[in-house]
Amino acid sequence: MLKTAQQLITQAAQNLGLDQFSIDALLATDAEHQFEIELDSGKKLHAYRVQHNNKLGPYKGGIRFHPDVDLDEARALATLMSLKTAAMGLPLGGGKGGVSVNPSEMTDQELEEISRKYVRGIHEHIGPDKDVPAPDVNTNGTIIDWMVDEYEKITGDTSKASFTGKTIKNGGSLGREAATGRGGVIALSELLKYDGLAAESLTFAIQGFGNVGSFFAVIAEQYPNWKLLATSDSASTVYSPSGLNANDLFDFKEGRGRFSDYKAEGAKHLSADEIIGLDVDVLVLAALGDAITEDNMRDVKAKYIVEMANGPVDKAAIDYFTERKVSILPGIIANAGGVIVSYLEWVQNKKNEHWTEEEVNQQLTEYMIEAVKNLVETSKEPGVINLPEAAFIIAIRRLTK
Ligand code: NAD
């Protein structure tokens, strides 16, 4: 993922005529914090926070709890965050962090201990005007609330603007939970308008049905001409040629079900990987990075790929799809809904205001419409070969102004 992010930055920067010194400066991270969390049980965990670039504002980016978290992953995700906040025109920079841990093997008490000890390890380097973390994979409002509480205890800051993605009762924003999925649906619908496909019937599949994938599915139901044929979790794909009911899938996942046990009329079960090769118009990638690489890119039949995860399509696959005229809606725009509403949460905390969900969704919609307009216009500039390159060009122009 890091290699792909760096190659995309380099390609776009070269297109803009930047010299190697400026490209190296764009690739470099500002700071990398690594530390060990020792639990009361004696278990030791590796923890990270990478701060990539704060030229446009405080570092911003999630904290992930996952066994694959390491320094390279945090570097890649921090880099993508700086490019994302810049591509969206937000006054924020990019950072990312995490703990290398499998949360399903931890008790709630241990998760709280990890969250609080993470903050103890990093508190000097974060803060409302310095670096504002948020939830990411396997972290949520409850975990962020523990982190805010720990941060308040250590620093005395009571603004709640030290983290975003808090629960509503603790200063979170209405609309934040659904924001990434909602933003992705708006972005796809805007892109289809530019391609003259707004009124066409389309089928789609969603890899990953966590926070992002599930809200994408539910919000996409507002488009009666889009039909969800398949979705997956880490163990299996559920597929129905006559269409799946997003709300039913949502309720099933809320009950912590596994798709291998999901039953609905006409629904079949396939392996988790098979979702990539299904015959659908749009493939939405909402699981993890590097989901499509040289190994499986030839299986893809979709004409549109929506990057809801960070870095789900590697550089070789992006080049392959460009040759075949498959459009990739790049993650630094498609999945920016989360950071937009995080930004709106931070503004509300700073002003001590609470906006309605309609107000938040309205602002999110305006950001997404403007971003896709910029994306399409930039992709038509001479020498720009695809939408990912256009997105990186928009971001780099702002970062090097
Ligand atoms: P999540 O933990 O809620 O959900 C991830 C889902 O992916 C889970 O349902 C898991 O079962 C599934 N999954 C894992 N491996 C899979 C595989 N091989 N095949 C199919 N499914 C698989 O996480 P999330 O918050 O929904 O994030 C998903 C992706 O979106 C991540 O890459 C994250 O970085 C990115 N993202 C999230 C946000 C946000 O606001 N949550 C914002 C921007 C980007």
GROMACS .gro file of C-alpha atoms and ligand atoms in nm:
model
  445
    1MET     CA    1   0.000   0.000   0.000
    2LEU     CA    2   0.286   0.237   0.085
    3LYS     CA    3   0.448   0.166  -0.251
    4THR     CA    4   0.124   0.238  -0.440
    5ALA     CA    5   0.066   0.565  -0.250
    6GLN     CA    6   0.422   0.677  -0.320
    7GLN     CA    7   0.403   0.577  -0.687
    8LEU     CA    8   0.075   0.767  -0.732
    9ILE     CA    9   0.220   1.078  -0.566
   10THR     CA   10   0.536   1.056  -0.777
   11GLN     CA   11   0.343   1.009  -1.102
   12ALA     CA   12   0.110   1.303  -1.034
   13ALA     CA   13   0.396   1.524  -0.913
   14GLN     CA   14   0.601   1.447  -1.224
   15ASN     CA   15   0.297   1.529  -1.436
   16LEU     CA   16   0.291   1.869  -1.260
   17GLY     CA   17   0.663   1.916  -1.338
   18LEU     CA   18   0.784   1.903  -0.976
   19ASP     CA   19   1.156   1.835  -0.926
   20GLN     CA   20   1.286   1.534  -0.731
   21PHE     CA   21   1.358   1.743  -0.420
   22SER     CA   22   0.993   1.857  -0.401
   23ILE     CA   23   0.868   1.503  -0.467
   24ASP     CA   24   1.088   1.365  -0.187
   25ALA     CA   25   0.951   1.634   0.045
   26LEU     CA   26   0.593   1.526  -0.040
   27LEU     CA   27   0.675   1.162   0.029
   28ALA     CA   28   0.857   1.221   0.358
   29THR     CA   29   0.671   1.193   0.686
   30ASP     CA   30   0.709   1.473   0.942
   31ALA     CA   31   0.726   1.242   1.245
   32GLU     CA   32   0.695   0.874   1.329
   33HIS     CA   33   0.614   0.769   1.686
   34GLN     CA   34   0.653   0.405   1.788
   35PHE     CA   35   0.606   0.276   2.140
   36GLU     CA   36   0.514  -0.030   2.339
   37ILE     CA   37   0.194  -0.073   2.536
   38GLU     CA   38   0.232  -0.311   2.827
   39LEU     CA   39  -0.095  -0.449   2.959
   40ASP     CA   40  -0.151  -0.538   3.325
   41SER     CA   41  -0.154  -0.902   3.209
   42GLY     CA   42   0.207  -0.857   3.097
   43LYS     CA   43   0.116  -0.873   2.726
   44LYS     CA   44   0.313  -0.625   2.514
   45LEU     CA   45   0.173  -0.456   2.203
   46HIS     CA   46   0.333  -0.237   1.937
   47ALA     CA   47   0.173   0.105   1.890
   48TYR     CA   48   0.228   0.372   1.624
   49ARG     CA   49   0.135   0.725   1.523
   50VAL     CA   50   0.272   0.864   1.199
   51GLN     CA   51   0.233   1.235   1.115
   52HIS     CA   52   0.280   1.289   0.744
   53ASN     CA   53   0.214   1.653   0.656
   54ASN     CA   54   0.051   1.950   0.837
   55LYS     CA   55   0.097   2.220   0.577
   56LEU     CA   56  -0.280   2.277   0.547
   57GLY     CA   57  -0.374   2.224   0.916
   58PRO     CA   58  -0.346   1.986   1.214
   59TYR     CA   59  -0.266   1.622   1.136
   60LYS     CA   60  -0.586   1.420   1.105
   61GLY     CA   61  -0.642   1.047   1.075
   62GLY     CA   62  -0.770   0.733   1.238
   63ILE     CA   63  -0.640   0.484   1.491
   64ARG     CA   64  -0.668   0.120   1.386
   65PHE     CA   65  -0.663  -0.192   1.608
   66HIS     CA   66  -0.559  -0.481   1.384
   67PRO     CA   67  -0.290  -0.753   1.386
   68ASP     CA   68  -0.147  -0.622   1.054
   69VAL     CA   69  -0.079  -0.270   1.188
   70ASP     CA   70   0.288  -0.182   1.145
   71LEU     CA   71   0.500   0.122   1.068
   72ASP     CA   72   0.475   0.086   0.690
   73GLU     CA   73   0.098   0.059   0.699
   74ALA     CA   74   0.072   0.365   0.926
   75ARG     CA   75   0.305   0.555   0.690
   76ALA     CA   76   0.091   0.465   0.389
   77LEU     CA   77  -0.235   0.556   0.559
   78ALA     CA   78  -0.094   0.883   0.700
   79THR     CA   79   0.030   0.976   0.353
   80LEU     CA   80  -0.309   0.901   0.197
   81MET     CA   81  -0.476   1.114   0.467
   82SER     CA   82  -0.270   1.424   0.379
   83LEU     CA   83  -0.356   1.375   0.015
   84LYS     CA   84  -0.723   1.318   0.102
   85THR     CA   85  -0.767   1.627   0.319
   86ALA     CA   86  -0.589   1.831   0.050
   87ALA     CA   87  -0.798   1.681  -0.234
   88MET     CA   88  -1.115   1.772  -0.043
   89GLY     CA   89  -0.998   2.127   0.034
   90LEU     CA   90  -1.008   2.080   0.413
   91PRO     CA   91  -0.781   2.285   0.643
   92LEU     CA   92  -0.625   1.966   0.783
   93GLY     CA   93  -0.317   1.754   0.737
   94GLY     CA   94  -0.263   1.378   0.751
   95GLY     CA   95  -0.170   1.130   1.019
   96LYS     CA   96  -0.253   0.772   1.110
   97GLY     CA   97  -0.195   0.538   1.398
   98GLY     CA   98  -0.277   0.206   1.542
   99VAL     CA   99  -0.201  -0.082   1.766
  100SER     CA  100  -0.097  -0.424   1.643
  101VAL     CA  101  -0.360  -0.632   1.818
  102ASN     CA  102  -0.647  -0.865   1.740
  103PRO     CA  103  -0.938  -0.699   1.925
  104SER     CA  104  -1.152  -1.014   1.905
  105GLU     CA  105  -0.903  -1.177   2.144
  106MET     CA  106  -0.934  -0.893   2.397
  107THR     CA  107  -1.191  -0.833   2.669
  108ASP     CA  108  -1.369  -0.494   2.683
  109GLN     CA  109  -1.159  -0.415   2.988
  110GLU     CA  110  -0.839  -0.483   2.793
  111LEU     CA  111  -0.961  -0.270   2.501
  112GLU     CA  112  -1.015   0.018   2.742
  113GLU     CA  113  -0.669  -0.039   2.889
  114ILE     CA  114  -0.513  -0.036   2.540
  115SER     CA  115  -0.703   0.282   2.446
  116ARG     CA  116  -0.595   0.468   2.759
  117LYS     CA  117  -0.234   0.349   2.739
  118TYR     CA  118  -0.220   0.447   2.372
  119VAL     CA  119  -0.307   0.804   2.475
  120ARG     CA  120  -0.050   0.798   2.755
  121GLY     CA  121   0.211   0.707   2.497
  122ILE     CA  122   0.118   0.974   2.245
  123HIS     CA  123  -0.045   1.265   2.433
  124GLU     CA  124   0.245   1.507   2.392
  125HIS     CA  125   0.223   1.482   2.015
  126ILE     CA  126  -0.154   1.519   1.968
  127GLY     CA  127  -0.413   1.784   2.056
  128PRO     CA  128  -0.695   1.994   1.907
  129ASP     CA  129  -0.455   2.214   1.705
  130LYS     CA  130  -0.175   1.962   1.659
  131ASP     CA  131  -0.305   1.617   1.564
  132VAL     CA  132  -0.667   1.505   1.591
  133PRO     CA  133  -0.713   1.125   1.574
  134ALA     CA  134  -1.038   0.943   1.489
  135PRO     CA  135  -1.169   0.585   1.470
  136ASP     CA  136  -1.068   0.346   1.193
  137VAL     CA  137  -1.084  -0.032   1.150
  138ASN     CA  138  -1.199  -0.201   1.476
  139THR     CA  139  -1.216   0.124   1.671
  140ASN     CA  140  -1.538   0.313   1.742
  141GLY     CA  141  -1.702   0.592   1.943
  142THR     CA  142  -1.667   0.407   2.273
  143ILE     CA  143  -1.292   0.357   2.222
  144ILE     CA  144  -1.254   0.722   2.122
  145ASP     CA  145  -1.451   0.830   2.433
  146TRP     CA  146  -1.198   0.642   2.652
  147MET     CA  147  -0.915   0.813   2.466
  148VAL     CA  148  -1.071   1.160   2.507
  149ASP     CA  149  -1.124   1.095   2.877
  150GLU     CA  150  -0.760   0.990   2.920
  151TYR     CA  151  -0.641   1.292   2.718
  152GLU     CA  152  -0.851   1.524   2.938
  153LYS     CA  153  -0.711   1.369   3.255
  154ILE     CA  154  -0.352   1.416   3.138
  155THR     CA  155  -0.377   1.761   2.977
  156GLY     CA  156  -0.683   1.929   3.131
  157ASP     CA  157  -0.822   2.001   2.783
  158THR     CA  158  -1.202   1.992   2.797
  159SER     CA  159  -1.280   2.113   2.446
  160LYS     CA  160  -1.345   1.754   2.320
  161ALA     CA  161  -1.174   1.870   1.999
  162SER     CA  162  -0.876   1.640   2.066
  163PHE     CA  163  -1.041   1.346   1.886
  164THR     CA  164  -1.330   1.304   1.644
  165GLY     CA  165  -1.566   1.012   1.602
  166LYS     CA  166  -1.680   1.043   1.964
  167THR     CA  167  -2.022   0.914   2.070
  168ILE     CA  168  -2.297   1.176   2.036
  169LYS     CA  169  -2.337   1.213   2.413
  170ASN     CA  170  -1.966   1.291   2.441
  171GLY     CA  171  -1.944   1.564   2.174
  172GLY     CA  172  -1.963   1.355   1.856
  173SER     CA  173  -2.139   1.482   1.546
  174LEU     CA  174  -2.470   1.359   1.416
  175GLY     CA  175  -2.415   1.197   1.079
  176ARG     CA  176  -2.056   1.084   1.152
  177GLU     CA  177  -2.127   0.711   1.171
  178ALA     CA  178  -2.283   0.696   0.823
  179ALA     CA  179  -2.065   0.968   0.671
  180THR     CA  180  -1.809   0.760   0.484
  181GLY     CA  181  -2.070   0.535   0.323
  182ARG     CA  182  -2.295   0.832   0.247
  183GLY     CA  183  -2.010   1.026   0.092
  184GLY     CA  184  -1.921   0.728  -0.128
  185VAL     CA  185  -2.277   0.697  -0.256
  186ILE     CA  186  -2.289   1.070  -0.336
  187ALA     CA  187  -1.950   1.051  -0.512
  188LEU     CA  188  -2.054   0.752  -0.724
  189SER     CA  189  -2.386   0.908  -0.817
  190GLU     CA  190  -2.210   1.233  -0.920
  191LEU     CA  191  -1.955   1.045  -1.132
  192LEU     CA  192  -2.232   0.850  -1.305
  193LYS     CA  193  -2.404   1.180  -1.389
  194TYR     CA  194  -2.090   1.304  -1.563
  195ASP     CA  195  -2.071   0.974  -1.752
  196GLY     CA  196  -2.435   1.003  -1.863
  197LEU     CA  197  -2.536   0.695  -1.661
  198ALA     CA  198  -2.749   0.854  -1.388
  199ALA     CA  199  -3.072   0.702  -1.516
  200GLU     CA  200  -2.930   0.360  -1.610
  201SER     CA  201  -3.000   0.041  -1.417
  202LEU     CA  202  -2.679  -0.070  -1.244
  203THR     CA  203  -2.579  -0.370  -1.042
  204PHE     CA  204  -2.317  -0.352  -0.769
  205ALA     CA  205  -2.129  -0.560  -0.513
  206ILE     CA  206  -1.966  -0.448  -0.189
  207GLN     CA  207  -1.655  -0.618  -0.052
  208GLY     CA  208  -1.665  -0.569   0.326
  209PHE     CA  209  -1.978  -0.493   0.525
  210GLY     CA  210  -1.841  -0.308   0.827
  211ASN     CA  211  -1.914   0.055   0.910
  212VAL     CA  212  -1.837   0.183   0.561
  213GLY     CA  213  -1.980  -0.098   0.347
  214SER     CA  214  -2.303  -0.134   0.545
  215PHE     CA  215  -2.391   0.236   0.534
  216PHE     CA  216  -2.298   0.250   0.167
  217ALA     CA  217  -2.547  -0.033   0.104
  218VAL     CA  218  -2.828   0.122   0.307
  219ILE     CA  219  -2.788   0.473   0.163
  220ALA     CA  220  -2.760   0.336  -0.192
  221GLU     CA  221  -3.118   0.207  -0.151
  222GLN     CA  222  -3.222   0.567  -0.227
  223TYR     CA  223  -3.129   0.491  -0.587
  224PRO     CA  224  -3.400   0.255  -0.711
  225ASN     CA  225  -3.208   0.187  -1.033
  226TRP     CA  226  -2.905   0.049  -0.842
  227LYS     CA  227  -2.926  -0.315  -0.736
  228LEU     CA  228  -2.701  -0.474  -0.471
  229LEU     CA  229  -2.621  -0.827  -0.590
  230ALA     CA  230  -2.351  -0.930  -0.344
  231THR     CA  231  -2.156  -0.841  -0.034
  232SER     CA  232  -1.891  -1.012   0.175
  233ASP     CA  233  -1.718  -1.035   0.509
  234SER     CA  234  -1.375  -1.183   0.576
  235ALA     CA  235  -1.511  -1.541   0.553
  236SER     CA  236  -1.770  -1.547   0.273
  237THR     CA  237  -1.972  -1.373   0.004
  238VAL     CA  238  -2.349  -1.365  -0.006
  239TYR     CA  239  -2.486  -1.332  -0.359
  240SER     CA  240  -2.833  -1.308  -0.507
  241PRO     CA  241  -2.891  -1.243  -0.879
  242SER     CA  242  -3.233  -1.097  -0.795
  243GLY     CA  243  -3.085  -0.850  -0.542
  244LEU     CA  244  -3.019  -0.833  -0.168
  245ASN     CA  245  -3.201  -0.624   0.092
  246ALA     CA  246  -2.949  -0.382   0.245
  247ASN     CA  247  -3.150  -0.312   0.561
  248ASP     CA  248  -3.192  -0.682   0.628
  249LEU     CA  249  -2.815  -0.737   0.585
  250PHE     CA  250  -2.750  -0.438   0.812
  251ASP     CA  251  -2.971  -0.580   1.089
  252PHE     CA  252  -2.808  -0.921   1.048
  253LYS     CA  253  -2.458  -0.770   1.088
  254GLU     CA  254  -2.572  -0.558   1.385
  255GLY     CA  255  -2.652  -0.890   1.551
  256ARG     CA  256  -2.287  -0.983   1.481
  257GLY     CA  257  -2.386  -1.254   1.232
  258ARG     CA  258  -2.146  -1.407   0.981
  259PHE     CA  259  -2.260  -1.404   0.620
  260SER     CA  260  -2.203  -1.780   0.597
  261ASP     CA  261  -2.513  -1.807   0.821
  262TYR     CA  262  -2.720  -1.544   0.637
  263LYS     CA  263  -3.036  -1.675   0.475
  264ALA     CA  264  -3.266  -1.502   0.227
  265GLU     CA  265  -3.469  -1.622  -0.069
  266GLY     CA  266  -3.244  -1.672  -0.372
  267ALA     CA  267  -2.923  -1.595  -0.176
  268LYS     CA  268  -2.621  -1.819  -0.236
  269HIS     CA  269  -2.290  -1.841  -0.055
  270LEU     CA  270  -1.954  -1.808  -0.225
  271SER     CA  271  -1.601  -1.776  -0.091
  272ALA     CA  272  -1.489  -1.431   0.033
  273ASP     CA  273  -1.258  -1.384  -0.268
  274GLU     CA  274  -1.521  -1.463  -0.529
  275ILE     CA  275  -1.689  -1.125  -0.489
  276ILE     CA  276  -1.407  -0.967  -0.692
  277GLY     CA  277  -1.496  -1.159  -1.010
  278LEU     CA  278  -1.876  -1.127  -1.003
  279ASP     CA  279  -2.053  -0.992  -1.309
  280VAL     CA  280  -2.162  -0.652  -1.176
  281ASP     CA  281  -2.137  -0.297  -1.311
  282VAL     CA  282  -1.983  -0.146  -0.998
  283LEU     CA  283  -1.746  -0.308  -0.749
  284VAL     CA  284  -1.728  -0.125  -0.417
  285LEU     CA  285  -1.418  -0.210  -0.211
  286ALA     CA  286  -1.491  -0.144   0.156
  287ALA     CA  287  -1.265  -0.392   0.339
  288LEU     CA  288  -0.888  -0.349   0.358
  289GLY     CA  289  -0.592  -0.227   0.150
  290ASP     CA  290  -0.447  -0.415  -0.150
  291ALA     CA  291  -0.771  -0.605  -0.219
  292ILE     CA  292  -0.700  -0.598  -0.594
  293THR     CA  293  -0.346  -0.661  -0.713
  294GLU     CA  294  -0.173  -0.825  -1.007
  295ASP     CA  295  -0.292  -1.162  -0.868
  296ASN     CA  296  -0.666  -1.105  -0.910
  297MET     CA  297  -0.711  -0.794  -1.129
  298ARG     CA  298  -0.792  -1.005  -1.436
  299ASP     CA  299  -1.096  -1.152  -1.256
  300VAL     CA  300  -1.271  -0.815  -1.233
  301LYS     CA  301  -1.570  -0.770  -1.465
  302ALA     CA  302  -1.703  -0.440  -1.326
  303LYS     CA  303  -1.668  -0.119  -1.527
  304TYR     CA  304  -1.647   0.098  -1.213
  305ILE     CA  305  -1.445   0.041  -0.898
  306VAL     CA  306  -1.519   0.253  -0.593
  307GLU     CA  307  -1.232   0.269  -0.343
  308MET     CA  308  -1.409   0.298  -0.008
  309ALA     CA  309  -1.122   0.131   0.175
  310ASN     CA  310  -0.785   0.306   0.181
  311GLY     CA  311  -0.554   0.183  -0.092
  312PRO     CA  312  -0.758  -0.123  -0.201
  313VAL     CA  313  -0.627  -0.124  -0.561
  314ASP     CA  314  -0.250  -0.142  -0.608
  315LYS     CA  315  -0.056   0.048  -0.876
  316ALA     CA  316  -0.023  -0.247  -1.117
  317ALA     CA  317  -0.398  -0.301  -1.105
  318ILE     CA  318  -0.470   0.072  -1.150
  319ASP     CA  319  -0.257   0.069  -1.468
  320TYR     CA  320  -0.428  -0.248  -1.591
  321PHE     CA  321  -0.776  -0.098  -1.536
  322THR     CA  322  -0.675   0.229  -1.705
  323GLU     CA  323  -0.584   0.037  -2.021
  324ARG     CA  324  -0.919  -0.140  -2.011
  325LYS     CA  325  -1.116   0.179  -1.949
  326VAL     CA  326  -1.241   0.068  -1.609
  327SER     CA  327  -1.306   0.382  -1.400
  328ILE     CA  328  -1.163   0.389  -1.050
  329LEU     CA  329  -1.326   0.637  -0.815
  330PRO     CA  330  -1.019   0.706  -0.601
  331GLY     CA  331  -1.029   0.655  -0.226
  332ILE     CA  332  -0.890   0.997  -0.142
  333ILE     CA  333  -1.220   1.133  -0.273
  334ALA     CA  334  -1.465   0.839  -0.254
  335ASN     CA  335  -1.406   0.764   0.114
  336ALA     CA  336  -1.350   1.124   0.232
  337GLY     CA  337  -1.701   1.151   0.383
  338GLY     CA  338  -1.563   1.035   0.719
  339VAL     CA  339  -1.294   1.299   0.740
  340ILE     CA  340  -1.533   1.569   0.618
  341VAL     CA  341  -1.778   1.500   0.901
  342SER     CA  342  -1.484   1.458   1.140
  343TYR     CA  343  -1.382   1.807   1.036
  344LEU     CA  344  -1.740   1.929   1.094
  345GLU     CA  345  -1.735   1.760   1.439
  346TRP     CA  346  -1.408   1.937   1.524
  347VAL     CA  347  -1.555   2.274   1.416
  348GLN     CA  348  -1.868   2.213   1.627
  349ASN     CA  349  -1.651   2.126   1.931
  350LYS     CA  350  -1.438   2.434   1.886
  351LYS     CA  351  -1.743   2.662   1.856
  352ASN     CA  352  -1.934   2.468   2.122
  353GLU     CA  353  -2.220   2.412   1.877
  354HIS     CA  354  -2.437   2.111   1.788
  355TRP     CA  355  -2.564   2.096   1.431
  356THR     CA  356  -2.861   1.894   1.310
  357GLU     CA  357  -2.805   1.581   1.104
  358GLU     CA  358  -2.962   1.756   0.801
  359GLU     CA  359  -2.714   2.042   0.833
  360VAL     CA  360  -2.419   1.802   0.858
  361ASN     CA  361  -2.541   1.590   0.565
  362GLN     CA  362  -2.600   1.902   0.357
  363GLN     CA  363  -2.242   2.019   0.409
  364LEU     CA  364  -2.109   1.669   0.339
  365THR     CA  365  -2.307   1.659   0.013
  366GLU     CA  366  -2.170   1.998  -0.095
  367TYR     CA  367  -1.810   1.889  -0.030
  368MET     CA  368  -1.858   1.564  -0.225
  369ILE     CA  369  -2.029   1.730  -0.524
  370GLU     CA  370  -1.754   1.990  -0.548
  371ALA     CA  371  -1.479   1.727  -0.514
  372VAL     CA  372  -1.617   1.506  -0.793
  373LYS     CA  373  -1.663   1.812  -1.016
  374ASN     CA  374  -1.296   1.903  -0.961
  375LEU     CA  375  -1.197   1.541  -1.015
  376VAL     CA  376  -1.375   1.508  -1.349
  377GLU     CA  377  -1.254   1.848  -1.471
  378THR     CA  378  -0.893   1.769  -1.374
  379SER     CA  379  -0.910   1.425  -1.539
  380LYS     CA  380  -0.983   1.602  -1.869
  381GLU     CA  381  -0.667   1.814  -1.856
  382PRO     CA  382  -0.408   1.717  -2.118
  383GLY     CA  383  -0.177   1.438  -2.004
  384VAL     CA  384  -0.394   1.319  -1.713
  385ILE     CA  385  -0.454   0.949  -1.763
  386ASN     CA  386  -0.708   0.844  -1.503
  387LEU     CA  387  -0.921   0.955  -1.208
  388PRO     CA  388  -0.668   0.850  -0.938
  389GLU     CA  389  -0.401   1.063  -1.107
  390ALA     CA  390  -0.645   1.355  -1.126
  391ALA     CA  391  -0.723   1.326  -0.754
  392PHE     CA  392  -0.353   1.325  -0.662
  393ILE     CA  393  -0.291   1.624  -0.890
  394ILE     CA  394  -0.565   1.824  -0.714
  395ALA     CA  395  -0.413   1.738  -0.376
  396ILE     CA  396  -0.052   1.807  -0.474
  397ARG     CA  397  -0.143   2.145  -0.624
  398ARG     CA  398  -0.285   2.246  -0.285
  399LEU     CA  399   0.006   2.098  -0.088
  400THR     CA  400   0.269   2.275  -0.295
  401LYS     CA  401   0.101   2.614  -0.335
  402NAD     P1  402  -1.484  -0.217   0.985
  402NAD     O1  403  -1.388  -0.282   1.076
  402NAD     O2  404  -1.612  -0.164   1.041
  402NAD     O3  405  -1.525  -0.316   0.866
  402NAD     C1  406  -1.435  -0.384   0.787
  402NAD     C2  407  -1.513  -0.499   0.725
  402NAD     O4  408  -1.431  -0.562   0.627
  402NAD     C3  409  -1.555  -0.606   0.824
  402NAD     O5  410  -1.692  -0.634   0.805
  402NAD     C4  411  -1.470  -0.728   0.785
  402NAD     O6  412  -1.542  -0.850   0.803
  402NAD     C5  413  -1.451  -0.701   0.639
  402NAD     N1  414  -1.337  -0.770   0.582
  402NAD     C6  415  -1.210  -0.783   0.627
  402NAD     N2  416  -1.137  -0.856   0.542
  402NAD     C7  417  -1.219  -0.888   0.439
  402NAD     C8  418  -1.205  -0.962   0.319
  402NAD     N3  419  -1.089  -1.019   0.288
  402NAD     N4  420  -1.311  -0.975   0.237
  402NAD     C9  421  -1.428  -0.917   0.268
  402NAD     N5  422  -1.449  -0.848   0.380
  402NAD    C10  423  -1.346  -0.834   0.464
  402NAD     O7  424  -1.402  -0.103   0.911
  402NAD     P2  425  -1.458   0.023   0.834
  402NAD     O8  426  -1.455   0.139   0.925
  402NAD     O9  427  -1.584  -0.013   0.763
  402NAD    O10  428  -1.341   0.046   0.729
  402NAD    C11  429  -1.333  -0.028   0.608
  402NAD    C12  430  -1.227   0.037   0.520
  402NAD    O11  431  -1.263   0.172   0.494
  402NAD    C13  432  -1.086   0.044   0.582
  402NAD    O12  433  -0.992   0.027   0.479
  402NAD    C14  434  -1.080   0.185   0.637
  402NAD    O13  435  -0.948   0.233   0.645
  402NAD    C15  436  -1.158   0.258   0.531
  402NAD     N6  437  -1.214   0.385   0.575
  402NAD    C16  438  -1.295   0.392   0.683
  402NAD    C17  439  -1.349   0.514   0.718
  402NAD    C18  440  -1.446   0.525   0.832
  402NAD    O14  441  -1.501   0.634   0.851
  402NAD     N7  442  -1.475   0.420   0.906
  402NAD    C19  443  -1.317   0.630   0.646
  402NAD    C20  444  -1.234   0.620   0.534
  402NAD    C21  445  -1.184   0.496   0.499
   0.00000   0.00000   0.00000
